[in-house]
Amino acid sequence: MFDLFDDYTLRTVALGSAALGITSGALGTFAVLRRQSLLGDAISHAALPGVAIAFLLTGSKAPLVLVTGAALAGFLGTLTVMSIVRTTRVKYDAALGIVLSVFFGFGLVLLTFIQRRPDASQAGLDRFLFGQAAGLLRRDLLTMAILGGVALFVMLLVWKELKLLAFDPDYGASLGFPMRALDILLTSLLVVAIVIGLQTVGVVLMAAMVIAPAAAARQWTNQLGLGAALAATFGALAGIVGSVLSAETERLPTGPTIVLCATAIVLASLLAAGRRGLLWRELRGRRDRRRLRLAAVLADLQALELQHPGAEHGHSAAVVSVMSGGALTTLEELERRGHVRRLGEDEWALTDAGRREADR
Amino acid sequence: MNTRAPAIEVTDLTVAYGEKPVLWDVDLEVPQGVLMAIVGPNGAGKTTLIRAVLGMLKPAAGRALVFGKPYEEQRKLVAYVPQRGSVDWDFPTSVLDVVLMGRYGHLGWVRRPGQADKAAAREALEHVGMAELQGRQISQLSGGQQQRVFLARALVQHADLYFMDEPFQGVDATTELAIVELLQELRSRGKTVVAVHHDLQTVPEYFDQVTLLNVRRIASGPVDDVFTEENLRLTYGGRAAFFGRNGV
């Protein structure tokens, strides 16, 4: 099976996935910050009928044709969401759900219709559902790279305006920037980022490539620029690893593999990243709790000592645990540290070092 | 800037969301060089009035002029300080970066802030007592510090007219004092400040002029003349009688 994929194919697959990962990662940063993560899901699902219609109208499977159809349909989908929100009492999340399912359903119907046709030229359109990196050709790669490059270039060009849009649109409007137009521009860039990934990742899971890298990057940095760069890197990493894995392995679907790679990056980031990381927070919390418990038991022993002055006197764990709760393991730990010594089977007293520690 | 024209001149302004008027036939004139408070109950249209003057929403009728011309032609003379709670303070950016946004209007499209802009931003931060915090994440700021950052962002616009939406909302006593001093200093430099304000008791102390608003303009003018028990009752219904004052 492996010899089916020579270096050329693998390189095409890896480069294409990197292009889609970089673009969707960087632009996803803005989507996530603006709490529009699910807009990506609506766009990608809405793109499916666009692919089918583009093929039906032209009979061509050229990447630019299909991507254009996908982009138009994706854009139409977001416009529909916006006008539903503006003209009816349906809320944003419900509007997203409606558009997503209606467009996607229509796309599936068209796809089925195309596949039932007698000619063989339609073969391969169903890869837009779950994605297929293995079929990526040089011309696909070129289309993806150019479109992604243009989207990133525009993003960098109006970076400060987009930052204004994401942070404080009212203030931006007072400065004279057309915030509605910037909103539409950013959405269009997001549409581009999504449609170039459809062939590889598929409409069903493409939203994850918008959300996951940006969410992971947010764990590591508090700077917008660095966050976008990191998200682009994570996106590329997930894309390359996922697509190569799936190309090298029989019957491993590309889209889901890439998305699982992205998810792994998110999980690792949630757990391990600096101060926001759950793992460090938990470890820090445990350390603090243990330190408090040790200090509490020492203080209790000291209080007992003051109540029973004079001769050396031990106290049972039960007495201490009435005061601090769960004292035995803590007493044993303090003994290991030399702060407490054991006078009898269950008799504990402070050492000199323990007294000094308790005074601190 | 037309030196004679009032800072703001609003004529017959009516704004409606759907069928319900939020502002009804409001006339308002703010002379240059005064501190003007806009007070009124919740839903009285205070924020809407500011947004309408700033051209953020289209009035059903009437017009607003800033220094004698429509706002679109006078943007560079005007700075807006939105409500502190209107943005996400967990946004990944620093104090200096937020203040630099105040230079964006002067920079125009695409151009990025340069050294001169950064110097202006640092100066503005010093002005509000936040010089040491320029590199700090905005998520780590207290309410008072957030408000100071917003004020610094408006200051770097080097404007002549400042709109502030509840600048004293939820800030500590030190910050409140610092803001009052800042307002007075702006006035001494001939600037005009229009602020939505909630604490009726501090109106005479902090402001020269006041507009009492409840969909309609109830009264507007020097605090001594219009901040009366009668006008407050007209604005708030019977509820504010407690705050009523008999002249000064």
Coordinates of C-alpha atoms in Angstrom, one line a residue:
Chain A
M1 CA 0.0 0.0 0.0
F2 CA 2.8 2.4 0.9
D3 CA 4.4 2.4 -2.5
L4 CA 1.2 4.0 -3.8
F5 CA 2.3 7.2 -2.3
D6 CA 5.7 8.4 -3.5
D7 CA 7.4 11.4 -2.1
Y8 CA 5.7 13.7 -4.5
T9 CA 2.2 12.8 -3.4
L10 CA 3.1 13.1 0.3
R11 CA 4.7 16.4 -0.3
T12 CA 1.6 17.7 -2.0
V13 CA -0.6 16.4 0.7
A14 CA 1.6 17.9 3.5
L15 CA 2.0 21.3 1.8
G16 CA -1.8 21.5 1.1
S17 CA -2.7 20.7 4.6
A18 CA -0.1 23.1 6.0
A19 CA -1.6 25.9 3.8
L20 CA -5.1 25.2 5.0
G21 CA -4.0 24.9 8.7
I22 CA -2.1 28.2 8.6
T23 CA -5.0 30.1 7.0
S24 CA -7.8 28.7 9.2
G25 CA -5.6 28.9 12.3
A26 CA -4.7 32.6 11.9
L27 CA -8.2 33.7 10.9
G28 CA -9.8 31.4 13.4
T29 CA -8.1 33.6 16.1
F30 CA -10.4 36.4 15.3
A31 CA -13.5 34.2 15.0
V32 CA -12.8 32.7 18.5
L33 CA -12.1 36.1 20.1
R34 CA -15.3 37.5 18.6
R35 CA -17.2 34.4 19.9
Q36 CA -18.1 33.5 16.4
S37 CA -16.6 30.0 16.5
L38 CA -19.9 28.4 15.3
L39 CA -20.1 30.7 12.4
G40 CA -17.3 28.6 10.9
D41 CA -19.4 25.5 11.2
A42 CA -22.3 27.2 9.5
I43 CA -20.1 28.4 6.7
S44 CA -18.5 25.0 6.0
H45 CA -21.8 23.1 6.0
A46 CA -23.4 25.8 3.9
A47 CA -20.6 25.4 1.3
L48 CA -21.6 21.9 0.3
P49 CA -24.5 22.8 -2.1
G50 CA -22.2 25.4 -3.6
V51 CA -19.7 22.6 -4.6
A52 CA -22.5 20.5 -6.1
I53 CA -24.1 23.4 -8.0
A54 CA -20.8 24.5 -9.4
F55 CA -20.2 21.0 -10.7
L56 CA -23.7 20.7 -12.1
L57 CA -23.4 24.0 -13.9
T58 CA -19.9 23.6 -15.3
G59 CA -19.3 19.9 -15.3
S60 CA -15.8 20.7 -14.2
K61 CA -14.0 19.5 -11.1
A62 CA -11.3 22.1 -11.4
P63 CA -10.4 23.2 -7.8
L64 CA -11.0 26.9 -8.5
V65 CA -14.5 26.2 -9.9
L66 CA -15.6 24.1 -6.9
V67 CA -13.9 26.4 -4.4
T68 CA -15.7 29.4 -5.9
G69 CA -19.0 27.6 -5.7
A70 CA -18.3 26.7 -2.1
A71 CA -17.3 30.2 -1.2
L72 CA -20.4 31.7 -2.7
A73 CA -22.7 29.3 -1.0
G74 CA -20.8 29.8 2.3
F75 CA -21.1 33.5 2.0
L76 CA -24.8 33.3 1.1
G77 CA -25.2 31.1 4.3
T78 CA -23.6 33.8 6.5
L79 CA -25.7 36.5 4.9
T80 CA -28.8 34.4 5.6
V81 CA -27.8 34.0 9.2
M82 CA -27.3 37.8 9.6
S83 CA -30.6 38.7 7.9
I84 CA -32.5 36.1 10.0
V85 CA -31.1 37.7 13.1
R86 CA -31.9 41.2 11.9
T87 CA -35.4 40.7 10.6
T88 CA -36.9 38.1 12.9
R89 CA -36.9 37.3 16.6
V90 CA -34.8 34.1 16.0
K91 CA -31.6 34.4 17.9
Y92 CA -28.1 34.0 16.5
D93 CA -27.5 30.4 17.6
A94 CA -30.8 29.2 16.3
A95 CA -30.2 31.0 13.0
L96 CA -26.8 29.3 12.7
G97 CA -28.5 25.9 13.3
I98 CA -31.2 26.6 10.8
V99 CA -28.8 27.7 8.0
L100 CA -26.3 24.9 8.8
S101 CA -28.8 22.1 8.5
V102 CA -30.9 23.5 5.6
F103 CA -27.9 24.2 3.4
F104 CA -26.2 21.0 4.4
G105 CA -29.3 18.9 3.7
F106 CA -29.7 20.6 0.3
G107 CA -26.1 19.8 -0.4
L108 CA -26.6 16.1 0.5
V109 CA -29.6 15.9 -1.8
L110 CA -27.7 17.4 -4.7
L111 CA -24.7 15.1 -4.0
T112 CA -27.0 12.1 -4.1
F113 CA -28.6 13.3 -7.3
I114 CA -25.1 13.8 -8.9
Q115 CA -24.0 10.3 -7.9
R116 CA -27.0 8.6 -9.4
R117 CA -26.2 10.1 -12.8
P118 CA -25.0 7.5 -15.3
D119 CA -21.7 9.1 -16.3
A120 CA -18.6 8.5 -14.2
S121 CA -17.3 12.0 -14.2
Q122 CA -18.9 12.8 -10.9
A123 CA -16.7 10.4 -9.0
G124 CA -14.9 12.1 -6.1
L125 CA -17.3 14.8 -5.2
D126 CA -18.3 13.0 -2.0
R127 CA -14.8 13.6 -0.7
F128 CA -16.1 17.0 0.3
L129 CA -18.0 15.4 3.1
F130 CA -15.2 14.0 5.2
G131 CA -12.2 15.2 3.2
Q132 CA -9.5 13.2 1.4
A133 CA -6.0 14.4 1.3
A134 CA -4.7 11.5 -0.8
G135 CA -6.5 12.9 -3.9
L136 CA -4.8 16.3 -3.6
L137 CA -3.2 17.3 -6.9
R138 CA -0.7 20.0 -7.7
R139 CA -3.4 22.2 -9.1
D140 CA -5.3 21.9 -5.9
L141 CA -2.3 22.8 -3.9
L142 CA -1.7 25.9 -6.1
T143 CA -5.3 27.1 -5.6
M144 CA -5.1 26.6 -1.9
A145 CA -1.8 28.3 -1.5
I146 CA -2.8 31.3 -3.6
L147 CA -6.2 31.8 -1.9
G148 CA -4.8 31.3 1.6
G149 CA -1.9 33.6 0.9
V150 CA -4.2 36.4 -0.4
A151 CA -6.5 36.0 2.7
L152 CA -3.5 36.2 5.1
F153 CA -2.1 39.1 3.2
V154 CA -5.3 41.1 3.5
M155 CA -5.6 40.1 7.2
L156 CA -2.1 41.5 7.9
L157 CA -2.9 44.6 5.8
V158 CA -5.9 45.6 7.9
W159 CA -4.6 44.0 11.1
K160 CA -5.1 47.0 13.3
E161 CA -8.6 47.6 12.0
L162 CA -9.5 44.0 12.6
K163 CA -8.1 44.3 16.2
L164 CA -10.4 47.3 16.7
L165 CA -13.4 45.3 15.3
A166 CA -12.7 42.4 17.6
F167 CA -12.0 44.5 20.8
D168 CA -14.2 47.6 20.6
P169 CA -16.3 48.0 17.5
D170 CA -18.3 51.0 18.9
Y171 CA -15.1 52.9 19.5
G172 CA -13.8 52.0 16.0
A173 CA -17.0 53.4 14.6
S174 CA -16.5 56.6 16.5
L175 CA -13.0 56.9 14.9
G176 CA -14.7 56.7 11.5
F177 CA -13.8 53.1 10.5
P178 CA -16.7 51.3 8.7
M179 CA -17.2 48.5 11.2
R180 CA -20.0 46.8 9.2
A181 CA -17.7 46.6 6.1
L182 CA -14.8 45.3 8.2
D183 CA -17.2 42.7 9.7
I184 CA -18.1 41.5 6.2
L185 CA -14.4 41.6 5.1
L186 CA -13.4 39.4 8.1
T187 CA -16.3 37.0 7.4
S188 CA -15.2 36.8 3.8
L189 CA -11.6 36.0 4.8
L190 CA -13.0 33.3 7.1
V191 CA -15.0 31.9 4.2
V192 CA -11.9 31.7 2.1
A193 CA -10.0 30.0 4.9
I194 CA -12.8 27.4 5.2
V195 CA -13.4 26.6 1.6
I196 CA -9.7 25.9 0.8
G197 CA -9.8 23.2 3.5
L198 CA -13.0 21.6 2.4
Q199 CA -11.4 19.1 -0.1
T200 CA -8.9 17.9 2.5
V201 CA -10.9 18.1 5.8
G202 CA -14.5 18.0 4.5
V203 CA -17.5 20.2 5.3
V204 CA -18.5 18.2 8.4
L205 CA -15.4 18.8 10.5
M206 CA -13.8 21.9 8.9
A207 CA -15.0 24.2 11.7
A208 CA -12.7 22.4 14.1
M209 CA -9.7 23.7 12.1
V210 CA -11.0 27.2 12.7
I211 CA -11.7 26.8 16.4
A212 CA -9.1 24.3 17.8
P213 CA -5.8 25.9 16.8
A214 CA -7.0 29.3 18.0
A215 CA -8.3 27.9 21.3
A216 CA -5.0 26.0 21.9
A217 CA -3.0 29.1 21.1
R218 CA -5.0 31.2 23.5
Q219 CA -3.7 29.0 26.3
W220 CA -0.1 30.0 25.6
T221 CA -0.1 33.7 25.0
N222 CA -1.8 37.0 25.9
Q223 CA -0.8 38.7 22.7
L224 CA -3.0 38.9 19.7
G225 CA -0.2 38.7 17.1
L226 CA 1.6 35.9 18.8
G227 CA -1.7 34.1 19.3
A228 CA -2.4 34.2 15.6
A229 CA 1.1 33.1 14.7
L230 CA 0.8 30.2 17.2
A231 CA -2.6 29.2 15.9
A232 CA -1.3 29.2 12.4
T233 CA 1.6 26.9 13.5
F234 CA -0.8 24.6 15.4
G235 CA -3.1 24.5 12.4
A236 CA -0.2 23.6 10.1
L237 CA 1.1 21.0 12.5
A238 CA -2.3 19.3 12.8
G239 CA -2.8 19.5 9.0
I240 CA 0.5 18.0 8.1
V241 CA 0.6 15.2 10.7
G242 CA -3.1 14.3 10.2
S243 CA -3.0 14.2 6.4
V244 CA 0.3 12.3 6.2
L245 CA -1.0 9.8 8.7
S246 CA -4.1 9.2 6.8
A247 CA -2.3 9.1 3.4
E248 CA 0.1 6.5 4.8
T249 CA -2.6 4.3 6.4
E250 CA -5.3 2.4 4.6
R251 CA -8.9 3.4 5.4
L252 CA -8.0 6.2 7.7
P253 CA -10.2 9.2 6.7
T254 CA -8.2 12.5 6.4
G255 CA -10.6 15.0 7.9
P256 CA -11.2 13.2 11.1
T257 CA -7.5 12.3 11.5
I258 CA -6.5 16.0 11.1
V259 CA -9.2 17.1 13.5
L260 CA -8.1 14.5 16.1
C261 CA -4.5 15.9 15.8
A262 CA -5.8 19.4 16.3
T263 CA -7.8 18.1 19.3
A264 CA -4.7 16.5 20.8
I265 CA -2.9 19.9 20.5
V266 CA -5.9 21.5 22.3
L267 CA -5.8 18.9 25.1
A268 CA -2.1 19.3 25.6
S269 CA -2.4 23.1 25.7
L270 CA -5.3 23.0 28.1
L271 CA -3.4 20.7 30.4
A272 CA 0.2 22.0 30.1
A273 CA 0.2 25.6 29.1
G274 CA 1.8 28.1 31.4
R275 CA -0.3 29.8 34.0
R276 CA -3.6 29.0 32.3
G277 CA -2.8 25.3 32.1
L278 CA -5.1 23.0 34.1
L279 CA -2.2 20.7 35.1
W280 CA 0.0 23.4 36.6
R281 CA -3.1 24.9 38.3
E282 CA -3.9 21.5 39.9
L283 CA -0.3 20.8 40.9
R284 CA 0.0 24.3 42.4
G285 CA -3.4 23.9 44.2
R286 CA -2.3 20.6 45.7
R287 CA 1.1 21.9 46.8
D288 CA -0.7 24.9 48.4
R289 CA -3.2 22.7 50.1
R290 CA -0.6 20.3 51.5
R291 CA 1.5 23.2 52.8
L292 CA -1.6 24.6 54.5
R293 CA -2.4 21.2 56.0
L294 CA 1.2 20.8 57.4
A295 CA 1.1 24.3 58.8
A296 CA -2.3 23.7 60.4
V297 CA -1.2 20.5 62.2
L298 CA 2.0 22.1 63.4
A299 CA 0.0 25.0 64.8
D300 CA -2.3 22.5 66.5
L301 CA 0.5 20.7 68.1
Q302 CA 2.0 23.9 69.3
A303 CA -1.3 25.0 70.8
L304 CA -1.5 21.6 72.6
E305 CA 2.0 22.0 73.9
L306 CA 1.1 25.4 75.3
Q307 CA -1.9 23.9 77.1
H308 CA 0.3 21.2 78.6
P309 CA 3.4 22.9 79.7
G310 CA 6.3 21.3 81.5
A311 CA 7.2 17.6 80.9
E312 CA 7.6 16.1 77.5
H313 CA 4.1 15.2 76.4
G314 CA 2.8 13.4 73.4
H315 CA -0.6 13.8 71.8
S316 CA -2.6 11.2 69.8
A317 CA -3.4 11.6 66.2
A318 CA -7.1 11.5 67.1
V319 CA -6.7 14.6 69.3
V320 CA -4.9 16.4 66.5
S321 CA -7.4 15.2 63.9
V322 CA -10.3 16.6 65.9
M323 CA -8.6 19.9 65.4
S324 CA -7.3 19.6 61.8
G325 CA -9.0 16.5 60.3
G326 CA -7.2 13.6 58.6
A327 CA -4.1 14.2 60.7
L328 CA -2.3 10.8 60.6
T329 CA -0.7 11.0 57.1
T330 CA 0.1 14.6 57.7
L331 CA 1.8 13.7 61.0
E332 CA 3.8 11.0 59.3
E333 CA 4.9 13.5 56.6
L334 CA 5.9 16.0 59.3
E335 CA 7.9 13.2 61.0
R336 CA 9.8 12.6 57.8
R337 CA 10.6 16.3 57.7
G338 CA 11.9 16.2 61.2
H339 CA 9.3 18.6 62.5
V340 CA 7.5 16.1 64.7
R341 CA 8.7 13.0 66.5
R342 CA 6.9 9.9 67.6
L343 CA 7.0 9.3 71.4
G344 CA 4.9 6.1 71.4
E345 CA 2.6 4.1 69.2
D346 CA 0.3 7.1 68.7
E347 CA 1.9 9.9 70.6
W348 CA 3.3 12.9 68.7
A349 CA 5.2 15.9 69.8
L350 CA 7.0 18.8 68.2
T351 CA 10.7 18.8 67.7
D352 CA 12.8 21.9 68.1
A353 CA 12.8 22.3 64.3
G354 CA 9.0 21.9 64.3
R355 CA 8.6 24.6 67.0
R356 CA 10.7 27.0 64.8
E357 CA 8.6 26.0 61.8
A358 CA 5.4 26.6 63.7
D359 CA 6.6 30.0 64.8
R360 CA 7.2 31.1 61.3
Chain B
M1 CA -12.7 74.4 14.1
N2 CA -15.3 77.2 14.1
T3 CA -14.4 79.0 17.3
R4 CA -17.9 80.6 17.7
A5 CA -20.0 77.5 17.2
P6 CA -21.3 75.6 20.2
A7 CA -19.4 72.3 20.8
I8 CA -22.7 70.5 20.2
E9 CA -25.9 71.7 18.7
V10 CA -28.7 69.1 18.5
T11 CA -32.0 70.1 16.8
D12 CA -35.3 68.3 16.9
L13 CA -33.5 64.9 17.3
T14 CA -35.8 61.9 17.3
V15 CA -34.5 58.4 17.5
A16 CA -36.7 55.2 17.5
Y17 CA -35.9 51.6 17.9
G18 CA -38.9 50.0 16.0
E19 CA -42.0 52.0 16.9
K20 CA -40.9 53.1 20.3
P21 CA -39.2 56.5 20.4
V22 CA -36.0 56.5 22.5
L23 CA -35.4 60.2 22.0
W24 CA -38.2 62.5 21.2
D25 CA -37.7 65.9 19.6
V26 CA -34.6 66.7 21.6
D27 CA -32.9 70.1 21.4
L28 CA -29.6 70.6 23.1
E29 CA -26.8 73.1 23.0
V30 CA -23.5 72.6 24.7
P31 CA -21.2 75.6 24.8
Q32 CA -17.5 75.2 24.4
G33 CA -15.3 74.7 27.5
V34 CA -17.9 73.3 29.9
L35 CA -18.3 70.0 31.7
M36 CA -21.8 68.8 31.0
A37 CA -23.5 65.9 32.7
I38 CA -26.4 64.0 31.1
V39 CA -28.6 62.5 33.7
G40 CA -31.9 60.6 33.6
P41 CA -33.4 57.3 34.6
N42 CA -32.5 54.0 32.9
G43 CA -33.9 53.9 29.3
A44 CA -34.0 57.7 29.1
G45 CA -31.9 57.6 26.0
K46 CA -28.6 59.0 27.4
T47 CA -26.3 56.6 25.6
T48 CA -28.6 56.8 22.5
L49 CA -28.1 60.6 22.5
I50 CA -24.3 60.2 22.4
R51 CA -24.5 57.5 19.8
A52 CA -26.7 59.6 17.6
V53 CA -24.4 62.6 17.8
L54 CA -21.5 60.3 16.9
G55 CA -23.4 59.1 13.9
M56 CA -23.5 55.5 15.1
L57 CA -27.2 55.3 14.5
K58 CA -29.5 57.1 12.1
P59 CA -32.0 59.4 13.7
A60 CA -35.6 59.3 12.5
A61 CA -35.6 63.1 12.4
G62 CA -33.4 66.0 13.4
R63 CA -29.7 66.6 13.2
A64 CA -26.7 67.1 15.4
L65 CA -23.8 69.4 14.7
V66 CA -20.3 69.3 16.3
F67 CA -18.5 72.7 16.3
G68 CA -21.0 73.8 13.6
K69 CA -20.6 70.9 11.2
P70 CA -21.8 67.3 10.9
Y71 CA -19.8 64.8 13.0
E72 CA -18.3 63.1 9.9
E73 CA -16.4 66.2 9.1
Q74 CA -15.2 66.7 12.7
R75 CA -14.1 63.3 13.8
K76 CA -10.6 64.3 14.7
L77 CA -11.9 66.9 17.2
V78 CA -14.0 64.4 19.1
A79 CA -13.0 61.5 21.4
Y80 CA -15.4 58.9 22.7
V81 CA -15.1 56.9 25.9
P82 CA -17.5 54.0 25.8
Q83 CA -18.8 52.2 28.9
R84 CA -16.1 50.2 30.5
G85 CA -18.3 47.1 30.5
S86 CA -18.9 47.2 26.8
V87 CA -15.7 45.3 25.9
D88 CA -14.2 42.0 26.8
W89 CA -11.3 42.7 29.2
D90 CA -10.0 39.1 28.7
F91 CA -9.0 40.2 25.2
P92 CA -5.3 39.3 24.6
T93 CA -3.7 42.7 24.5
S94 CA -1.7 45.1 26.7
V95 CA -2.5 48.4 28.3
L96 CA -0.2 50.3 25.8
D97 CA -1.9 48.6 22.9
V98 CA -5.3 49.7 23.9
V99 CA -4.2 53.3 24.4
L100 CA -2.6 53.2 20.9
M101 CA -6.0 52.5 19.4
G102 CA -6.6 56.2 20.2
R103 CA -4.1 57.0 17.4
Y104 CA -5.9 54.8 14.8
G105 CA -8.2 57.6 13.6
H106 CA -5.3 59.9 12.9
L107 CA -3.3 57.1 11.2
G108 CA -6.1 56.1 8.9
W109 CA -6.2 52.8 7.0
V110 CA -3.4 50.2 7.0
R111 CA -0.7 52.4 8.6
R112 CA 0.6 51.1 12.0
P113 CA 1.4 53.2 15.0
G114 CA 5.0 54.4 15.1
Q115 CA 7.4 55.8 17.8
A116 CA 5.6 59.1 18.0
D117 CA 2.3 57.4 18.6
K118 CA 3.8 55.2 21.3
A119 CA 5.3 58.3 22.9
A120 CA 1.9 60.0 22.9
A121 CA 0.3 56.9 24.4
R122 CA 2.9 56.7 27.2
E123 CA 2.4 60.4 27.9
A124 CA -1.4 59.8 28.1
L125 CA -0.9 56.9 30.5
E126 CA 1.3 59.0 32.7
H127 CA -1.5 61.6 32.7
V128 CA -3.9 59.1 34.2
G129 CA -1.3 57.7 36.6
M130 CA -0.8 54.4 34.8
A131 CA 2.7 54.9 33.4
E132 CA 4.1 51.8 35.2
L133 CA 1.3 49.5 33.9
Q134 CA 1.8 50.1 30.2
G135 CA 3.0 46.5 29.6
R136 CA 0.3 44.9 31.7
Q137 CA -2.3 42.5 30.3
I138 CA -5.6 44.2 30.4
S139 CA -7.2 41.2 32.0
Q140 CA -5.2 42.0 35.2
L141 CA -6.6 45.5 35.6
S142 CA -9.0 46.7 38.3
G143 CA -12.2 48.5 37.4
G144 CA -10.6 51.9 38.1
Q145 CA -7.6 51.0 36.0
Q146 CA -9.7 49.9 33.1
Q147 CA -11.5 53.3 33.2
R148 CA -8.1 55.1 33.3
V149 CA -7.0 53.1 30.2
F150 CA -10.1 54.2 28.3
L151 CA -9.5 57.8 29.3
A152 CA -5.9 57.6 28.2
R153 CA -7.0 56.2 24.9
A154 CA -9.3 59.2 24.5
L155 CA -6.6 61.6 25.5
V156 CA -4.2 60.5 22.8
Q157 CA -6.8 61.6 20.3
H158 CA -5.9 65.2 21.3
A159 CA -9.6 66.1 20.8
D160 CA -11.5 69.2 21.8
L161 CA -14.7 67.5 22.7
Y162 CA -14.9 64.3 24.9
F163 CA -18.0 62.1 25.2
M164 CA -17.8 59.8 28.2
D165 CA -20.4 57.1 28.9
E166 CA -20.6 56.7 32.7
P167 CA -16.9 57.4 33.4
F168 CA -17.5 57.0 37.2
Q169 CA -19.3 53.6 36.9
G170 CA -17.8 51.1 39.4
V171 CA -14.5 52.9 40.0
D172 CA -12.7 53.2 43.3
A173 CA -12.6 56.5 45.2
T174 CA -9.0 57.3 44.2
T175 CA -9.9 56.9 40.5
E176 CA -13.0 59.0 40.9
L177 CA -11.0 61.8 42.3
A178 CA -8.4 61.4 39.5
I179 CA -11.1 61.6 36.9
V180 CA -12.6 64.7 38.4
E181 CA -9.2 66.4 38.4
L182 CA -8.7 65.3 34.8
L183 CA -12.1 66.8 33.8
Q184 CA -11.2 70.0 35.4
E185 CA -7.8 70.1 33.7
L186 CA -9.5 69.5 30.4
R187 CA -11.9 72.4 31.0
S188 CA -9.0 74.7 32.0
R189 CA -7.5 73.9 28.6
G190 CA -10.8 75.0 26.9
K191 CA -11.9 71.4 26.2
T192 CA -15.6 70.4 26.4
V193 CA -16.7 67.2 28.1
V194 CA -20.1 65.6 27.9
A195 CA -20.6 62.7 30.3
V196 CA -23.5 60.4 31.1
H197 CA -23.6 60.4 34.8
H198 CA -25.6 58.4 37.4
D199 CA -24.8 59.9 40.8
L200 CA -27.1 62.8 41.2
Q201 CA -25.5 64.0 44.4
T202 CA -22.2 64.7 42.8
V203 CA -23.6 66.6 39.8
P204 CA -23.2 70.1 41.3
E205 CA -19.7 69.3 42.5
Y206 CA -18.3 67.7 39.3
F207 CA -20.1 69.5 36.5
D208 CA -20.9 73.1 35.4
Q209 CA -23.9 72.2 33.2
V210 CA -26.5 69.5 33.2
T211 CA -29.0 68.0 30.8
L212 CA -32.0 66.2 32.4
L213 CA -33.2 63.7 29.9
N214 CA -36.1 61.3 29.8
V215 CA -36.8 60.5 26.2
R216 CA -37.6 64.2 26.0
R217 CA -35.2 66.9 27.1
I218 CA -36.6 68.1 30.4
A219 CA -34.1 70.8 31.0
S220 CA -30.5 71.8 30.1
G221 CA -28.2 74.5 31.2
P222 CA -26.0 75.7 34.1
V223 CA -26.4 73.4 37.1
D224 CA -27.4 76.3 39.4
D225 CA -30.3 77.1 37.1
V226 CA -31.7 73.8 36.0
F227 CA -30.7 71.2 38.6
T228 CA -33.8 71.8 40.7
E229 CA -36.2 69.6 42.6
E230 CA -38.9 70.4 40.2
N231 CA -36.9 69.4 37.1
L232 CA -35.6 66.2 38.9
R233 CA -39.2 65.2 39.7
L234 CA -40.2 65.8 36.0
T235 CA -37.2 63.6 34.9
Y236 CA -37.4 60.8 37.4
G237 CA -41.1 60.9 38.4
G238 CA -41.6 61.0 42.1
R239 CA -38.8 58.7 42.8
A240 CA -35.9 61.1 43.0
A241 CA -37.5 63.7 45.3
F242 CA -35.0 62.5 47.9
F243 CA -32.2 64.0 45.9
G244 CA -34.0 67.2 45.2
R245 CA -32.2 70.5 45.9
N246 CA -33.6 73.9 46.2
G247 CA -31.3 75.9 44.1
V248 CA -27.8 75.8 45.6

